[in-house]
Amino acid sequence: MAERIPPDSQFDNLNGRSVVTLDDVSTSQISYLLRKARFISNHLPEVSQAAAGKILATLFYEPSTRTRLSFETAMLRLGGHVIGFSSAQNASVSKGESISDTVKTVSNYADVVAIRHPKEGAALVAAHAASIPVINAGDGGHMHPTQTLADLATLQSRFGRITDLTVGLCGDLTFGRTVHSLIETLCRFGNVRFILISPKELRTPQYVLDRITASESCSYEEVSDLTSVIGDLDALYMTRVQKERFFNEDDYLRLRDTYILDMEKLALAKPTMAVLHPLPRVTEISTDVDNDPRAAYFEQVRNGMLMRMALMSSVVGITLPGFAEDRPQEVQA
Amino acid sequence: MAERIPPDSQFDNLNGRSVVTLDDVSTSQISYLLRKARFISNHLPEVSQAAAGKILATLFYEPSTRTRLSFETAMLRLGGHVIGFSSAQNASVSKGESISDTVKTVSNYADVVAIRHPKEGAALVAAHAASIPVINAGDGGHMHPTQTLADLATLQSRFGRITDLTVGLCGDLTFGRTVHSLIETLCRFGNVRFILISPKELRTPQYVLDRITASESCSYEEVSDLTSVIGDLDALYMTRVQKERFFNEDDYLRLRDTYILDMEKLALAKPTMAVLHPLPRVTEISTDVDNDPRAAYFEQVRNGMLMRMALMSSVVGITLPGFAEDRPQEVQA
Amino acid sequence: MAERIPPDSQFDNLNGRSVVTLDDVSTSQISYLLRKARFISNHLPEVSQAAAGKILATLFYEPSTRTRLSFETAMLRLGGHVIGFSSAQNASVSKGESISDTVKTVSNYADVVAIRHPKEGAALVAAHAASIPVINAGDGGHMHPTQTLADLATLQSRFGRITDLTVGLCGDLTFGRTVHSLIETLCRFGNVRFILISPKELRTPQYVLDRITASESCSYEEVSDLTSVIGDLDALYMTRVQKERFFNEDDYLRLRDTYILDMEKLALAKPTMAVLHPLPRVTEISTDVDNDPRAAYFEQVRNGMLMRMALMSSVVGITLPGFAEDRPQEVQA
């Protein structure tokens, strides 16, 4: 099994490690990955053969085109190869094989695995069974650490930092795992003020609020109205408000519009505010926002690919030509 | 958005352009692609690294193995990479994402898109949304410009020209979009005599006939019997006669055999006639015809791959070692 | 069509040949492949560009992730490319195209085909139609020659030979084609004693027993109890006992445990015994056996990939840098 490491440990090297949650990656390693992704962004031709001969296996037990293609592109742009499957129908699952056996088999083919599975805990099981690094590409509740890395990279690229920010999170804050993971990770770095914008039915869970409180330099405020706070925000993270979360259609229709970002609401925001969204977007961001320079959600897609390049090259243990491995302080400086 | 260009414009460069229909490609560009494909055919080893580092995304919202594998092979034989999906089930479509958002996302991963979609107009929507070139690999009615390019390349390779030919089109001429697109494109070059061979239920639509009439140097004749005209033809383009096009089974059975090409009918044809078919073939060409030198339909498959190599290398803007870019007159000379 | 050759013929060269069954490969060629796989195992970096520019088409009309990924990895680790489909849903099969036409089409794209199909005989049909080598990756009853090659390579790597062994085969010996193919192939080399361990409902078919008898240097014994013979075995080949093979649930439950290999039964075996299994495994080998050095079934996965590298490089006709082609006697020496 590729070992997991305790958070913020002294052991500062991702080589050979699995990443099931971001607790597997220390803050200095996250800073290192942010720095590495930025390097890659500016040196794509130079790194295009760095992973020559390496193979990524994408084991997607449920379809997720965006995430799968991001991992695959990341490996291809490093010069490696890709094998895998894109849904359980196309896999041997029907024959009753365990995830462990599948991963032990694939350990003979590939150098790194990206796994997506509908059941929570599947990625951890895979990481235990594998003799190669396993990266969680989403299991149960669609939590996946590389989405949070994409979010962080977008804040970093827009503001040059991931601290000293007022970050609004808007929509479904109860079930949105992406949001919880982002809050928890930002709290590890500190100095963030969270504005939690949601209907009362979809408030942030207590354990997430407790996590913010536990970080001395962080604070939060819960509000139900986006327009009243949008002017204060450095970043606004939008999420989907799913119809099925509501008790009745009337509540849904009444509330939905409140949490749709359109040009009218955007007019109240700072000119430097960044709008993030994990995608896919349905109606919660009006498409005319796409052309506003504050729209950062398609940049986020690119940043996700770059962070996956940074992460995979690290866990596979390859060096990127021209990249200085030993300047971890730069990002946080 | 990758821009579309008006037909036969002065701007004679496909670099960065989308191809939704062949109206996006001028006749001199088509000639250029024919010449380029012939060059590639004779220089496969020399071009095998020309697209190194480039990525094709095959977004196939409905399965079409032949076309998808042709595009993928074309990119691989140019030294590039491929990502994508082969059916909507395996894509994120179930989450309600728009084609535009998918294509904007994929624009961050790839250098060129080949899209296939059951709805007419999907490729145009994709081309508008993308920041990279989009090639229509079939949308609604299974029209796709690279099929026509394959057809033209096959005529070119058999006859050294795509003009001054008598071309028979046989079978379902009402619903066969492939046939309409071929007729329209040949009319842009001129000097073709069309023999339209079909049952009265499946005649060529008036707007296609009008297109032929509008071309001074082209003409047509409508007949219902293949054997009576096969001896006049330089090329015979066969299509499938689908059962569901008929009002009753009796009509279908009576007519079907009339439009099946077998060795008996082929005996009446010129020894140099070329038999084309867009494939897949069901019963409309007897398999013993496959070994006759006039059978050109598997060559057509290869020509399709070569034309996709020519087209993709052009829209992605790479140069092929040893290929002279500036001799567009050669093909038509 | 890529030609098939008679067993043990003088023509000792796989270049351009299809492999539908192991009867298509002479014993000296099998020895050659075993030697080549061992070379590859020790020289992966040296062979990593040997098949540059070559394309494998994986035509999987039914899903088989393990086998498909093995073939794909094998080609990628030789530096080649891969195209294909992983299930009939994603193929053009719904349009009624014949296997022959699909394979003739794909012959224009690829350099070698690996085909898997639910119907027996499909691979032979494909081999007849193709102008490139076709390798059977399983058709009907899931027989496929490269599984047997993986089994042989595992015996070879564990014992340095595939003769002079006592080989136990345990479980479903009636329907397990893998087992029949292994027995038949070992009989071609000779000097093997088979212990056939199964419930009376699932005994080895007479034609397989006759094959053993026909080989002067081979013998067999049929028993129903694993524990009584396990101490005699050099290798134990486990197979699944499927519930649906039994007339009633009681028989199934009673018999199942008898044919499960666990640490208790393994304690009775020689310390050098090798446990093989074609995988996927369900319950027939207890997972705590995995960590025992006698467990060879995940090695078998790796050996399968190596043998596919050996086989594909041979039929495609590429040379491996540093490999001595002309020492076929080494393996059997």
Tab-separated table of N, CA, C and O in Angstrom, chain A residues 8-9 12 25-36 38 152 155-157 159-164 185-192 217 326-333:
chain	number	residue	atom	x	y	z
A	8	ASP	N	0.492	17.927	7.944
A	8	ASP	CA	1.558	18.827	8.375
A	8	ASP	C	2.723	18.102	9.034
A	8	ASP	O	3.350	18.623	9.944
A	9	SER	N	2.975	16.892	8.602
A	9	SER	CA	4.098	16.151	9.175
A	9	SER	C	5.405	16.738	8.672
A	9	SER	O	5.441	17.549	7.753
A	12	ASP	N	8.190	15.700	4.136
A	12	ASP	CA	7.659	16.608	3.135
A	12	ASP	C	7.959	16.152	1.724
A	12	ASP	O	8.669	16.818	0.984
A	25	VAL	N	-2.108	15.627	2.687
A	25	VAL	CA	-1.124	16.557	2.120
A	25	VAL	C	-0.914	17.700	3.122
A	25	VAL	O	-1.880	18.366	3.511
A	26	SER	N	0.313	17.895	3.523
A	26	SER	CA	0.599	18.964	4.491
A	26	SER	C	0.425	20.339	3.846
A	26	SER	O	0.434	20.460	2.615
A	27	THR	N	0.293	21.384	4.671
A	27	THR	CA	0.141	22.728	4.104
A	27	THR	C	1.370	23.126	3.288
A	27	THR	O	1.246	23.765	2.251
A	28	SER	N	2.542	22.702	3.752
A	28	SER	CA	3.721	23.093	2.967
A	28	SER	C	3.734	22.355	1.634
A	28	SER	O	4.202	22.878	0.625
A	29	GLN	N	3.169	21.133	1.627
A	29	GLN	CA	3.066	20.404	0.356
A	29	GLN	C	2.025	21.048	-0.551
A	29	GLN	O	2.188	21.086	-1.765
A	30	ILE	N	0.942	21.518	0.023
A	30	ILE	CA	-0.062	22.223	-0.793
A	30	ILE	C	0.574	23.472	-1.416
A	30	ILE	O	0.416	23.736	-2.615
A	31	SER	N	1.340	24.200	-0.615
A	31	SER	CA	2.027	25.387	-1.142
A	31	SER	C	2.999	24.994	-2.255
A	31	SER	O	3.100	25.678	-3.281
A	32	TYR	N	3.665	23.880	-2.030
A	32	TYR	CA	4.593	23.349	-3.026
A	32	TYR	C	3.848	23.025	-4.334
A	32	TYR	O	4.310	23.367	-5.434
A	33	LEU	N	2.685	22.395	-4.212
A	33	LEU	CA	1.902	22.047	-5.408
A	33	LEU	C	1.411	23.306	-6.130
A	33	LEU	O	1.401	23.357	-7.359
A	34	LEU	N	1.017	24.321	-5.370
A	34	LEU	CA	0.578	25.575	-5.995
A	34	LEU	C	1.727	26.208	-6.782
A	34	LEU	O	1.548	26.692	-7.904
A	35	ARG	N	2.894	26.165	-6.185
A	35	ARG	CA	4.070	26.725	-6.851
A	35	ARG	C	4.423	25.902	-8.092
A	35	ARG	O	4.732	26.432	-9.160
A	36	LYS	N	4.328	24.593	-7.956
A	36	LYS	CA	4.651	23.702	-9.073
A	36	LYS	C	3.662	23.895	-10.228
A	36	LYS	O	4.051	23.910	-11.403
A	38	ARG	N	2.030	26.550	-10.979
A	38	ARG	CA	2.309	27.825	-11.648
A	38	ARG	C	3.511	27.677	-12.580
A	38	ARG	O	3.516	28.197	-13.699
A	152	LEU	N	-8.068	26.308	-4.829
A	152	LEU	CA	-6.971	27.044	-4.215
A	152	LEU	C	-6.084	27.684	-5.284
A	152	LEU	O	-5.676	28.839	-5.160
A	155	LEU	N	-7.698	30.860	-6.568
A	155	LEU	CA	-7.502	31.992	-5.649
A	155	LEU	C	-6.058	32.489	-5.738
A	155	LEU	O	-5.797	33.690	-5.838
A	156	GLN	N	-5.127	31.557	-5.704
A	156	GLN	CA	-3.706	31.904	-5.779
A	156	GLN	C	-3.403	32.696	-7.041
A	156	GLN	O	-2.709	33.709	-7.007
A	157	SER	N	-3.950	32.237	-8.182
A	157	SER	CA	-3.597	32.916	-9.438
A	157	SER	C	-4.295	34.270	-9.555
A	157	SER	O	-3.779	35.195	-10.165
A	159	PHE	N	-5.235	36.226	-6.785
A	159	PHE	CA	-4.870	37.174	-5.721
A	159	PHE	C	-3.407	37.072	-5.286
A	159	PHE	O	-2.951	37.858	-4.464
A	160	GLY	N	-2.689	36.081	-5.818
A	160	GLY	CA	-1.305	35.900	-5.400
A	160	GLY	C	-1.201	35.340	-3.991
A	160	GLY	O	-0.116	35.289	-3.402
A	161	ARG	N	-2.315	34.912	-3.414
A	161	ARG	CA	-2.325	34.375	-2.053
A	161	ARG	C	-3.615	33.594	-1.837
A	161	ARG	O	-4.587	33.773	-2.600
A	162	ILE	N	-3.618	32.749	-0.795
A	162	ILE	CA	-4.857	32.059	-0.427
A	162	ILE	C	-5.253	32.419	1.007
A	162	ILE	O	-6.083	31.747	1.610
A	163	THR	N	-4.636	33.464	1.531
A	163	THR	CA	-4.975	33.967	2.874
A	163	THR	C	-5.356	35.443	2.754
A	163	THR	O	-5.265	36.016	1.656
A	164	ASP	N	-5.801	35.999	3.894
A	164	ASP	CA	-6.183	37.426	3.901
A	164	ASP	C	-7.232	37.732	2.832
A	164	ASP	O	-7.087	38.655	2.035
A	185	THR	N	-9.751	23.459	4.218
A	185	THR	CA	-8.370	23.634	3.765
A	185	THR	C	-7.902	25.077	3.949
A	185	THR	O	-6.776	25.323	4.392
A	186	LEU	N	-8.779	26.034	3.647
A	186	LEU	CA	-8.403	27.439	3.866
A	186	LEU	C	-8.133	27.689	5.351
A	186	LEU	O	-7.231	28.458	5.710
A	187	CYS	N	-8.895	27.046	6.240
A	187	CYS	CA	-8.690	27.207	7.682
A	187	CYS	C	-7.303	26.707	8.116
A	187	CYS	O	-6.738	27.207	9.089
A	188	ARG	N	-6.768	25.704	7.399
A	188	ARG	CA	-5.416	25.220	7.736
A	188	ARG	C	-4.369	26.309	7.460
A	188	ARG	O	-3.327	26.348	8.096
A	189	PHE	N	-4.668	27.156	6.464
A	189	PHE	CA	-3.734	28.245	6.153
A	189	PHE	C	-4.053	29.495	6.983
A	189	PHE	O	-3.177	30.267	7.303
A	190	GLY	N	-5.322	29.692	7.340
A	190	GLY	CA	-5.730	30.783	8.228
A	190	GLY	C	-5.971	32.114	7.543
A	190	GLY	O	-5.791	32.270	6.326
A	191	ASN	N	-6.437	33.102	8.385
A	191	ASN	CA	-6.676	34.459	7.895
A	191	ASN	C	-7.675	34.547	6.740
A	191	ASN	O	-7.439	35.236	5.756
A	192	VAL	N	-8.790	33.864	6.892
A	192	VAL	CA	-9.871	33.998	5.918
A	192	VAL	C	-11.164	34.322	6.656
A	192	VAL	O	-11.451	33.770	7.719
A	217	SER	N	-7.431	32.632	13.400
A	217	SER	CA	-7.390	33.767	12.479
A	217	SER	C	-8.557	33.786	11.486
A	217	SER	O	-8.613	34.638	10.610
A	326	ASP	N	13.150	23.003	-4.141
A	326	ASP	CA	13.376	23.355	-2.733
A	326	ASP	C	13.108	24.815	-2.377
A	326	ASP	O	13.873	25.438	-1.663
A	327	ARG	N	12.003	25.366	-2.896
A	327	ARG	CA	11.667	26.708	-2.448
A	327	ARG	C	10.224	26.788	-1.973
A	327	ARG	O	9.427	27.564	-2.476
A	328	PRO	N	9.877	25.934	-0.975
A	328	PRO	CA	8.489	25.829	-0.551
A	328	PRO	C	7.931	27.104	0.071
A	328	PRO	O	6.724	27.255	0.169
A	329	GLN	N	8.792	28.024	0.471
A	329	GLN	CA	8.304	29.209	1.179
A	329	GLN	C	7.701	30.246	0.220
A	329	GLN	O	6.961	31.113	0.633
A	330	GLU	N	7.992	30.091	-1.068
A	330	GLU	CA	7.627	31.153	-2.007
A	330	GLU	C	6.134	31.494	-2.045
A	330	GLU	O	5.759	32.657	-2.016
A	331	VAL	N	5.312	30.479	-2.067
A	331	VAL	CA	3.875	30.720	-2.223
A	331	VAL	C	3.285	31.512	-1.061
A	331	VAL	O	2.513	32.443	-1.247
A	332	GLN	N	3.700	31.119	0.141
A	332	GLN	CA	3.103	31.762	1.308
A	332	GLN	C	3.771	33.077	1.678
A	332	GLN	O	3.292	33.776	2.547
A	333	ALA	N	4.902	33.359	1.039
A	333	ALA	CA	5.661	34.552	1.437
A	333	ALA	C	4.859	35.818	1.150
A	333	ALA	O	3.953	35.821	0.308
